[in-house]
Amino acid sequence: MATKAKASGGGNKLGLWLGLALIVILLDQFTKVLILGNFQLGDSRSVTGFFNVVRVHNTGAAFSFLAGAAGWQRWFFVGLGAVATVFITVMLRRHGQQTLFALALSLILGGAIGNVIDRLLHGYVIDFIQVHSSGWYFPSFNIADSAISVGAVLLIWDEIRRVRRG
């Protein structure tokens, strides 16, 4: 059994990385349940001078890309999330011993699944974090989006480190 885990390139850590993705999913879904229970669509509450909690429904992707499409985008993004889930799980199995790389993939996986759950349950993604300054508003986002963004930055950082070593 140890030989098989070693041959799979870090499969022995797969549970750790999937567990981290599960934590992201649970945190994401928990916060969205809180928003659904306490905010009506369009509600906004100021928290600080640069941060609001809002309730926004995003039928598109990042920054509402394709939000105005005829509805096909819901199933497109669900399918894309399913393909990404399989691909990332395979990558985690093969490269689970590469800590920074696997951490990045786990965050992206958890975020992707969190948003797919929204699309399946509601037909849209629930966004609720709004950052703003001097009349400029960054598009609203959620915990899943944050995990995906941090994961993407970590992937870039990991690649830069790999190139510098090589």
C-alpha angles and dihedrals in degrees: 000000000000089000092055093049091048092047091052089061103243103349087140087069095045092098091054093052094044088048090055090050089051091053090053090049093049094046091047094049093043092054091047091052088053091051093047091049097047107030135057119217107285096017115140132188123190114230100172136350090277105028133067133175109224139165114236130162114216116195091177134059130263112348089004092292107178092005090135095054120117097261101278089105091072092066093037091058092043089053092045089051091050092051091046090050092055093044094047092046090053090048091050090051092051099039105026092125090064097086102194093041093048092045090054092049092048092054091048091047094050092047094047093050091045091057093042089055089055092050092050095046101037109011091242140053119258111230122185113157114093123181120189144165134185093350094313115119124197111217112272117259142172142223092277091054090048092052091049091050094048089046091052091050090049091050090053091046091049091051093048090052091048092051093048091051091049 
